[in-house]
């Protein structure tokens, strides 16, 4: 997948010592006080001139740390040079060689752990705004409507079924159709895109962008069928035996919400982040009554969100936009350990989200009607590092306190949805219920069946899911052309 | 798109629909349900599969109009289409030869319990159906139920048909006679709770079908959670049928009231201009049909 960085003649007129003096461009954003009350995109993206200015900062390293740190090794240095050459479409195509959904990753990649963390400029000052540039070229391509469908290989007559329509499947579909196979995607929900549409809110990733990518795939011949829960509506075996699918790719995500298993979680007003975000994003409850989906009221009430990941940030910022009087993050570790993207944490702070660190709920309290009234928490202190290398929180005896709130959203992680595993004989799973797949080939224990994305790794990132989709496409192609694919 | 091939009113506010859905028709088992959505702005609601014809590729649902979505659905006719329908969801009813099985149902619950009663009969049970309704004009599928039951008792609250009283009066007699091995109750929560309380002392295996509020129906949101044996269970994947003695009915009722205010507002909006809402869902279905065609053509 990873291309060796190509040497390109530089289009940067500045000497290196001038480049490093240039300040990082600030991306235009909606003002915090304004955006805290609407669901429109917060980050407005670089205009052309700023994209060029930011590109000028890159010193074109001979061993680019940025590329090393990108999970799919996008040839960032070459992309930046193409921007400087004014060839934005060429730059977009360059990104697409390794990354099928650049308008999406340019918005949601956790760059502080990935590409930007490897940028040499970050050692002394601020790294190049790589994601912003990636987004710029992808948006340019989409907005100018110049996206040329790549020519597909001649039809092979082979049929591949993909389960789920999240980033893993979308990337896989793009590659398989290019290779000349028939591609049919099955999705359980009524809308396509997986977490990109039901989880990540409009203000961070407009649905229009996801829809565009899906249209492009449709135009290229990928067939999408919504309202099919594989394992319920039809099984993997039935698809392969009765409907003629030659291979299958399972990318069903890590869909099950984890609750805290503390008393009172049944009270009205206690939500899993999955339900809260699904109601808000997929069902557009933020536009009630224009849309029918109701939401337990947040307006003028106190909302707390338990957790410290992207899901928690998305929930708390959504609550704020729904008119919450106060919206708080309750996290059992500290800001340093918080897994959310740094940009989202900053955005949340600017918008007025309150952060309560080192606390853990022990009980939810409610009234006689069953409505949530408060949460009882215990304070934590950090002890020894655990398996993940993070210092694990330890409760402080006698430190319990009660905070009134009307809505509590639990963003404590997810686990594997067992629907397919339990209805597919011969499909091996891990101890925690995820599908076992060979790391290199993504082949499962069942011949012709491949799996990737969150259903294999557990909750991870968009770019890793997409990378898995592309890896699977390669193996599936090999399998369909009669090569031996190492199974798990 | 799922075309309605037949639509007819069964009783006051209760309508039956036969809908083309070949995949669901092939797979469904008694006790399972579908989730449907009428238009782009609609919510997703669960409805039990009351019958199915695998050869014709159709499923039957029976709907009681109680809120915005069910009222709108009830305005549709044969020839209309449902935008989204997914299923079969939930675990099928447990079917075995228990001996004597009593199926207790109230109003629209009769349509939900009917396929299970039929399967219980096929499995060799002596099936006794107790069908309840507030009054005669709310009774559905009486003939169908009689056809698959060894004995059928009809009770109405107001005595307008059958015996006057509650389904539990009849059940109490049967339990007292000591002949009952299995009970399934499907209907309003207070009715199911009364059945649970009634059979608990005798230790007769009793199942209830819980109608909690759902969104996705695949275990993804946890909104449908019910307290069973003091732990959270997801009605859409762990149920909808649960052991009656373990169910916390109080919590179920409280959770079902969660959106009462919004539901009332939605009904008012619908009633202000039902024709406009109906047009909206028909337009929405139509535009999806056009988009699907366009996608197919652009690839040719
Ligand atoms: C709220 C939230 C915010 C996030 N923010 C970020 C971020 O900023 N940056 C980042 O990189 N990552 C983020 N992530 C993580 C990222 O979204 C996931 O890692 C990624 O979407 C996984 O992709 P996937 O294709 O494996 O599965 P998913 O995106 O989960 O898609 C799986 C799809 O499969 C469908 N499905 C499930 N079961 C079945 C079945 N039996 N039959 C048919 N269809 C089925 C589901 O409905 C779903 O549409 C976030 C996640 C969440 C929940
Ligand atoms: C597994 C299952 C099977 C069902 N089968 C049938 C059936 O065969 N026929 C039938 O008439 N009804 C059935 N119901 C009930 C039906 O789903 C509700 O009547 C319907 O959702 C009400 O929607 P509404 O917009 O018309 O009313 P609303 O005004 O929204 O609500 C009225 C009542 O319905 C309940 N309700 C609201 N939204 C939902 C939702 N998304 N999911 C579940 N309940 C909700 C609420 O508790 C509320 O008290 C079933 C419910 C479940 C869970
Ligand atoms: S895909 Fe993500 S990590 Fe890679 S370059 Fe793009 S933004 Fe950076
Ligand atoms: S590490 Fe930074 S400076 Fe070096 S090539 Fe990558 S983006 Fe440019
Ligand atoms: S309806 Fe979402 S988990 Fe059951």
mmCIF file of C-alpha atoms in Angstrom, chain A residues 33-273:
data_model
loop_
_atom_site.group_PDB
_atom_site.id
_atom_site.type_symbol
_atom_site.label_atom_id
_atom_site.label_comp_id
_atom_site.label_asym_id
_atom_site.label_seq_id
_atom_site.Cartn_x
_atom_site.Cartn_y
_atom_site.Cartn_z
ATOM 1 C CA UNK A 33 -20.286 31.926 20.832
ATOM 2 C CA UNK A 34 -22.016 31.496 17.478
ATOM 3 C CA UNK A 35 -21.180 27.887 16.735
ATOM 4 C CA UNK A 36 -22.154 26.712 20.217
ATOM 5 C CA UNK A 37 -25.738 27.276 19.071
ATOM 6 C CA UNK A 38 -25.776 25.702 15.634
ATOM 7 C CA UNK A 39 -24.931 22.408 13.972
ATOM 8 C CA UNK A 40 -23.005 23.881 11.042
ATOM 9 C CA UNK A 41 -19.390 22.985 10.509
ATOM 10 C CA UNK A 42 -17.035 24.601 13.011
ATOM 11 C CA UNK A 43 -13.828 24.458 10.985
ATOM 12 C CA UNK A 44 -14.322 26.380 7.741
ATOM 13 C CA UNK A 45 -11.202 25.094 5.986
ATOM 14 C CA UNK A 46 -8.338 26.949 4.317
ATOM 15 C CA UNK A 47 -9.106 29.297 1.460
ATOM 16 C CA UNK A 48 -6.724 28.787 -1.483
ATOM 17 C CA UNK A 49 -4.226 31.464 -0.439
ATOM 18 C CA UNK A 50 -3.876 30.082 3.080
ATOM 19 C CA UNK A 51 -3.391 26.575 1.730
ATOM 20 C CA UNK A 52 -0.516 27.856 -0.391
ATOM 21 C CA UNK A 53 0.969 29.771 2.535
ATOM 22 C CA UNK A 54 0.813 26.716 4.763
ATOM 23 C CA UNK A 55 2.372 24.570 2.034
ATOM 24 C CA UNK A 56 5.306 26.956 1.827
ATOM 25 C CA UNK A 57 6.278 25.932 5.367
ATOM 26 C CA UNK A 58 7.135 22.357 4.386
ATOM 27 C CA UNK A 59 10.904 21.834 4.147
ATOM 28 C CA UNK A 60 10.555 18.701 2.017
ATOM 29 C CA UNK A 61 12.442 16.344 4.278
ATOM 30 C CA UNK A 62 14.389 13.602 2.584
ATOM 31 C CA UNK A 63 13.025 11.140 5.153
ATOM 32 C CA UNK A 64 9.632 12.637 5.916
ATOM 33 C CA UNK A 65 8.527 11.806 9.456
ATOM 34 C CA UNK A 66 4.991 12.816 8.529
ATOM 35 C CA UNK A 67 4.637 9.959 6.031
ATOM 36 C CA UNK A 68 6.076 7.495 8.503
ATOM 37 C CA UNK A 69 3.407 8.454 11.017
ATOM 38 C CA UNK A 70 0.466 8.267 8.609
ATOM 39 C CA UNK A 71 -1.140 4.815 8.960
ATOM 40 C CA UNK A 72 -1.599 4.567 5.180
ATOM 41 C CA UNK A 73 1.590 6.444 4.227
ATOM 42 C CA UNK A 74 0.024 9.213 2.173
ATOM 43 C CA UNK A 75 2.848 10.815 0.164
ATOM 44 C CA UNK A 76 2.386 14.093 1.981
ATOM 45 C CA UNK A 77 5.536 15.708 0.679
ATOM 46 C CA UNK A 78 4.483 15.166 -2.931
ATOM 47 C CA UNK A 79 0.966 16.385 -2.173
ATOM 48 C CA UNK A 80 2.301 19.604 -0.729
ATOM 49 C CA UNK A 81 4.498 20.193 -3.735
ATOM 50 C CA UNK A 82 1.562 19.679 -6.084
ATOM 51 C CA UNK A 83 -0.342 22.302 -4.125
ATOM 52 C CA UNK A 84 2.542 24.714 -4.600
ATOM 53 C CA UNK A 85 2.519 23.882 -8.317
ATOM 54 C CA UNK A 86 -1.126 24.926 -8.345
ATOM 55 C CA UNK A 87 -2.213 21.434 -9.383
ATOM 56 C CA UNK A 88 -4.881 20.861 -6.733
ATOM 57 C CA UNK A 89 -6.571 18.043 -8.609
ATOM 58 C CA UNK A 90 -3.233 16.327 -9.034
ATOM 59 C CA UNK A 91 -2.693 16.745 -5.309
ATOM 60 C CA UNK A 92 -6.087 15.211 -4.589
ATOM 61 C CA UNK A 93 -5.323 12.254 -6.857
ATOM 62 C CA UNK A 94 -1.989 11.830 -5.117
ATOM 63 C CA UNK A 95 -3.749 11.582 -1.741
ATOM 64 C CA UNK A 96 -6.276 9.162 -3.185
ATOM 65 C CA UNK A 97 -3.513 6.759 -4.164
ATOM 66 C CA UNK A 98 -3.344 5.797 -0.502
ATOM 67 C CA UNK A 99 -6.436 7.291 1.096
ATOM 68 C CA UNK A 100 -9.851 6.801 -0.471
ATOM 69 C CA UNK A 101 -11.729 9.392 1.600
ATOM 70 C CA UNK A 102 -9.502 12.472 1.957
ATOM 71 C CA UNK A 103 -12.317 14.969 2.581
ATOM 72 C CA UNK A 104 -13.242 12.835 5.576
ATOM 73 C CA UNK A 105 -9.787 12.078 7.020
ATOM 74 C CA UNK A 106 -8.828 15.714 6.475
ATOM 75 C CA UNK A 107 -11.553 16.480 9.010
ATOM 76 C CA UNK A 108 -11.401 13.651 11.508
ATOM 77 C CA UNK A 109 -7.934 12.048 11.532
ATOM 78 C CA UNK A 110 -6.315 12.168 14.979
ATOM 79 C CA UNK A 111 -3.357 14.021 13.502
ATOM 80 C CA UNK A 112 -1.731 14.783 16.847
ATOM 81 C CA UNK A 113 -0.931 11.066 17.089
ATOM 82 C CA UNK A 114 -0.419 10.545 13.366
ATOM 83 C CA UNK A 115 1.049 12.528 10.460
ATOM 84 C CA UNK A 116 1.460 15.865 12.216
ATOM 85 C CA UNK A 117 3.150 14.238 15.200
ATOM 86 C CA UNK A 118 5.866 13.068 12.803
ATOM 87 C CA UNK A 119 6.432 16.433 11.135
ATOM 88 C CA UNK A 120 9.899 17.718 11.836
ATOM 89 C CA UNK A 121 8.671 21.293 12.262
ATOM 90 C CA UNK A 122 6.743 20.130 15.319
ATOM 91 C CA UNK A 123 10.000 19.516 17.173
ATOM 92 C CA UNK A 124 10.694 23.239 17.592
ATOM 93 C CA UNK A 125 7.463 24.903 16.629
ATOM 94 C CA UNK A 126 4.195 23.826 15.111
ATOM 95 C CA UNK A 127 3.902 21.036 12.525
ATOM 96 C CA UNK A 128 2.612 21.646 9.018
ATOM 97 C CA UNK A 129 -1.229 21.590 9.003
ATOM 98 C CA UNK A 130 -1.322 18.411 6.969
ATOM 99 C CA UNK A 131 -4.950 17.453 7.587
ATOM 100 C CA UNK A 132 -6.104 20.958 6.648
ATOM 101 C CA UNK A 133 -4.201 20.682 3.378
ATOM 102 C CA UNK A 134 -5.607 17.249 2.687
ATOM 103 C CA UNK A 135 -9.070 18.613 3.307
ATOM 104 C CA UNK A 136 -8.374 21.594 1.073
ATOM 105 C CA UNK A 137 -7.479 19.518 -1.980
ATOM 106 C CA UNK A 138 -10.353 17.064 -1.410
ATOM 107 C CA UNK A 139 -12.865 19.900 -1.038
ATOM 108 C CA UNK A 140 -11.446 21.599 -4.130
ATOM 109 C CA UNK A 141 -11.969 18.434 -6.105
ATOM 110 C CA UNK A 142 -15.529 17.989 -4.881
ATOM 111 C CA UNK A 143 -16.575 21.637 -5.145
ATOM 112 C CA UNK A 144 -15.218 22.071 -8.649
ATOM 113 C CA UNK A 145 -16.917 18.819 -9.628
ATOM 114 C CA UNK A 146 -13.826 17.711 -11.513
ATOM 115 C CA UNK A 147 -13.551 14.286 -10.034
ATOM 116 C CA UNK A 148 -12.843 11.956 -12.966
ATOM 117 C CA UNK A 149 -13.916 8.385 -12.294
ATOM 118 C CA UNK A 150 -10.868 6.217 -12.673
ATOM 119 C CA UNK A 151 -11.206 3.612 -15.392
ATOM 120 C CA UNK A 152 -12.073 0.177 -14.050
ATOM 121 C CA UNK A 153 -10.395 -3.035 -15.138
ATOM 122 C CA UNK A 154 -12.434 -5.292 -17.447
ATOM 123 C CA UNK A 155 -15.293 -7.112 -15.697
ATOM 124 C CA UNK A 156 -14.171 -10.298 -13.974
ATOM 125 C CA UNK A 157 -17.660 -11.675 -13.448
ATOM 126 C CA UNK A 158 -16.888 -12.180 -9.745
ATOM 127 C CA UNK A 159 -19.277 -10.904 -7.128
ATOM 128 C CA UNK A 160 -18.186 -9.608 -3.716
ATOM 129 C CA UNK A 161 -20.504 -8.810 -0.818
ATOM 130 C CA UNK A 162 -19.536 -6.162 1.739
ATOM 131 C CA UNK A 163 -21.289 -5.967 5.091
ATOM 132 C CA UNK A 164 -21.621 -2.522 6.646
ATOM 133 C CA UNK A 165 -21.118 0.825 4.916
ATOM 134 C CA UNK A 166 -18.585 2.495 7.200
ATOM 135 C CA UNK A 167 -15.163 3.699 6.033
ATOM 136 C CA UNK A 168 -13.731 0.152 5.864
ATOM 137 C CA UNK A 169 -16.380 -0.964 3.389
ATOM 138 C CA UNK A 170 -16.381 2.231 1.362
ATOM 139 C CA UNK A 171 -12.621 2.004 0.809
ATOM 140 C CA UNK A 172 -12.855 -1.692 -0.016
ATOM 141 C CA UNK A 173 -15.710 -1.080 -2.460
ATOM 142 C CA UNK A 174 -13.748 1.579 -4.335
ATOM 143 C CA UNK A 175 -10.776 -0.714 -4.890
ATOM 144 C CA UNK A 176 -12.809 -3.811 -5.774
ATOM 145 C CA UNK A 177 -14.895 -2.040 -8.387
ATOM 146 C CA UNK A 178 -11.685 -0.683 -9.886
ATOM 147 C CA UNK A 179 -10.407 -4.249 -10.166
ATOM 148 C CA UNK A 180 -13.456 -5.156 -12.231
ATOM 149 C CA UNK A 181 -15.484 -7.090 -9.665
ATOM 150 C CA UNK A 182 -19.172 -6.647 -8.944
ATOM 151 C CA UNK A 183 -19.608 -5.046 -5.536
ATOM 152 C CA UNK A 184 -22.733 -5.186 -3.400
ATOM 153 C CA UNK A 185 -22.794 -3.422 -0.014
ATOM 154 C CA UNK A 186 -25.338 -4.432 2.651
ATOM 155 C CA UNK A 187 -26.193 -1.928 5.381
ATOM 156 C CA UNK A 188 -28.428 -2.518 8.410
ATOM 157 C CA UNK A 189 -29.530 1.099 8.807
ATOM 158 C CA UNK A 190 -31.520 3.201 6.359
ATOM 159 C CA UNK A 191 -28.616 5.535 5.677
ATOM 160 C CA UNK A 192 -25.128 4.754 4.377
ATOM 161 C CA UNK A 193 -21.816 5.719 5.985
ATOM 162 C CA UNK A 194 -21.578 3.922 9.338
ATOM 163 C CA UNK A 195 -20.194 6.006 12.192
ATOM 164 C CA UNK A 196 -19.557 8.802 9.708
ATOM 165 C CA UNK A 197 -23.307 9.452 9.587
ATOM 166 C CA UNK A 198 -24.742 8.038 12.802
ATOM 167 C CA UNK A 199 -21.890 8.964 15.162
ATOM 168 C CA UNK A 200 -19.803 11.946 14.082
ATOM 169 C CA UNK A 201 -21.951 15.096 14.164
ATOM 170 C CA UNK A 202 -22.696 17.468 11.311
ATOM 171 C CA UNK A 203 -20.641 20.262 12.908
ATOM 172 C CA UNK A 204 -17.500 18.162 12.547
ATOM 173 C CA UNK A 205 -18.257 16.223 9.378
ATOM 174 C CA UNK A 206 -21.145 17.449 7.198
ATOM 175 C CA UNK A 207 -23.243 14.519 5.983
ATOM 176 C CA UNK A 208 -23.151 15.999 2.499
ATOM 177 C CA UNK A 209 -19.489 15.023 2.206
ATOM 178 C CA UNK A 210 -20.158 11.403 3.098
ATOM 179 C CA UNK A 211 -23.093 11.337 0.685
ATOM 180 C CA UNK A 212 -20.878 12.674 -2.078
ATOM 181 C CA UNK A 213 -18.357 9.857 -1.614
ATOM 182 C CA UNK A 214 -21.170 7.334 -1.752
ATOM 183 C CA UNK A 215 -22.570 8.875 -4.943
ATOM 184 C CA UNK A 216 -19.151 8.608 -6.541
ATOM 185 C CA UNK A 217 -19.056 4.900 -5.693
ATOM 186 C CA UNK A 218 -22.614 4.453 -6.992
ATOM 187 C CA UNK A 219 -21.685 6.127 -10.240
ATOM 188 C CA UNK A 220 -18.817 3.719 -10.580
ATOM 189 C CA UNK A 221 -21.228 0.811 -10.221
ATOM 190 C CA UNK A 222 -21.175 -0.178 -6.545
ATOM 191 C CA UNK A 223 -24.637 -1.391 -5.512
ATOM 192 C CA UNK A 224 -25.833 -0.408 -2.041
ATOM 193 C CA UNK A 225 -28.692 -2.184 -0.294
ATOM 194 C CA UNK A 226 -29.915 -0.605 2.946
ATOM 195 C CA UNK A 227 -32.196 -2.228 5.542
ATOM 196 C CA UNK A 228 -30.394 -5.566 5.521
ATOM 197 C CA UNK A 229 -29.087 -6.873 8.837
ATOM 198 C CA UNK A 230 -26.719 -9.628 7.805
ATOM 199 C CA UNK A 231 -27.126 -12.466 10.300
ATOM 200 C CA UNK A 232 -30.840 -11.667 10.599
ATOM 201 C CA UNK A 233 -32.247 -10.759 7.195
ATOM 202 C CA UNK A 234 -29.836 -13.097 5.440
ATOM 203 C CA UNK A 235 -26.745 -14.976 6.600
ATOM 204 C CA UNK A 236 -23.203 -15.014 5.220
ATOM 205 C CA UNK A 237 -23.660 -18.653 4.165
ATOM 206 C CA UNK A 238 -26.907 -17.881 2.343
ATOM 207 C CA UNK A 239 -25.292 -14.995 0.501
ATOM 208 C CA UNK A 240 -22.422 -17.218 -0.623
ATOM 209 C CA UNK A 241 -24.433 -20.358 -1.371
ATOM 210 C CA UNK A 242 -27.764 -19.023 -2.644
ATOM 211 C CA UNK A 243 -26.975 -15.561 -3.949
ATOM 212 C CA UNK A 244 -23.717 -16.346 -5.660
ATOM 213 C CA UNK A 245 -21.289 -14.165 -3.761
ATOM 214 C CA UNK A 246 -17.751 -15.390 -4.420
ATOM 215 C CA UNK A 247 -16.265 -13.581 -1.416
ATOM 216 C CA UNK A 248 -17.441 -11.510 1.527
ATOM 217 C CA UNK A 249 -15.926 -8.640 3.503
ATOM 218 C CA UNK A 250 -17.305 -8.064 6.985
ATOM 219 C CA UNK A 251 -16.901 -4.517 8.312
ATOM 220 C CA UNK A 252 -19.681 -4.124 10.833
ATOM 221 C CA UNK A 253 -17.866 -1.841 13.260
ATOM 222 C CA UNK A 254 -17.745 -1.974 17.039
ATOM 223 C CA UNK A 255 -21.360 -1.189 17.494
ATOM 224 C CA UNK A 256 -22.459 -2.164 21.004
ATOM 225 C CA UNK A 257 -22.567 0.521 23.685
ATOM 226 C CA UNK A 258 -20.948 -0.226 27.039
ATOM 227 C CA UNK A 259 -22.824 0.906 30.102
ATOM 228 C CA UNK A 260 -21.183 1.524 33.474
ATOM 229 C CA UNK A 261 -23.216 -1.149 35.259
ATOM 230 C CA UNK A 262 -23.978 1.161 38.173
ATOM 231 C CA UNK A 263 -27.425 1.511 39.796
ATOM 232 C CA UNK A 264 -29.934 3.859 38.177
ATOM 233 C CA UNK A 265 -28.876 3.543 34.554
ATOM 234 C CA UNK A 266 -32.479 2.883 33.570
ATOM 235 C CA UNK A 267 -33.651 6.371 34.562
ATOM 236 C CA UNK A 268 -35.114 8.545 31.817
ATOM 237 C CA UNK A 269 -32.386 10.924 30.725
ATOM 238 C CA UNK A 270 -29.551 8.405 30.922
ATOM 239 C CA UNK A 271 -28.368 7.686 27.398
ATOM 240 C CA UNK A 272 -25.621 5.690 25.806
ATOM 241 C CA UNK A 273 -23.600 8.016 23.563
#
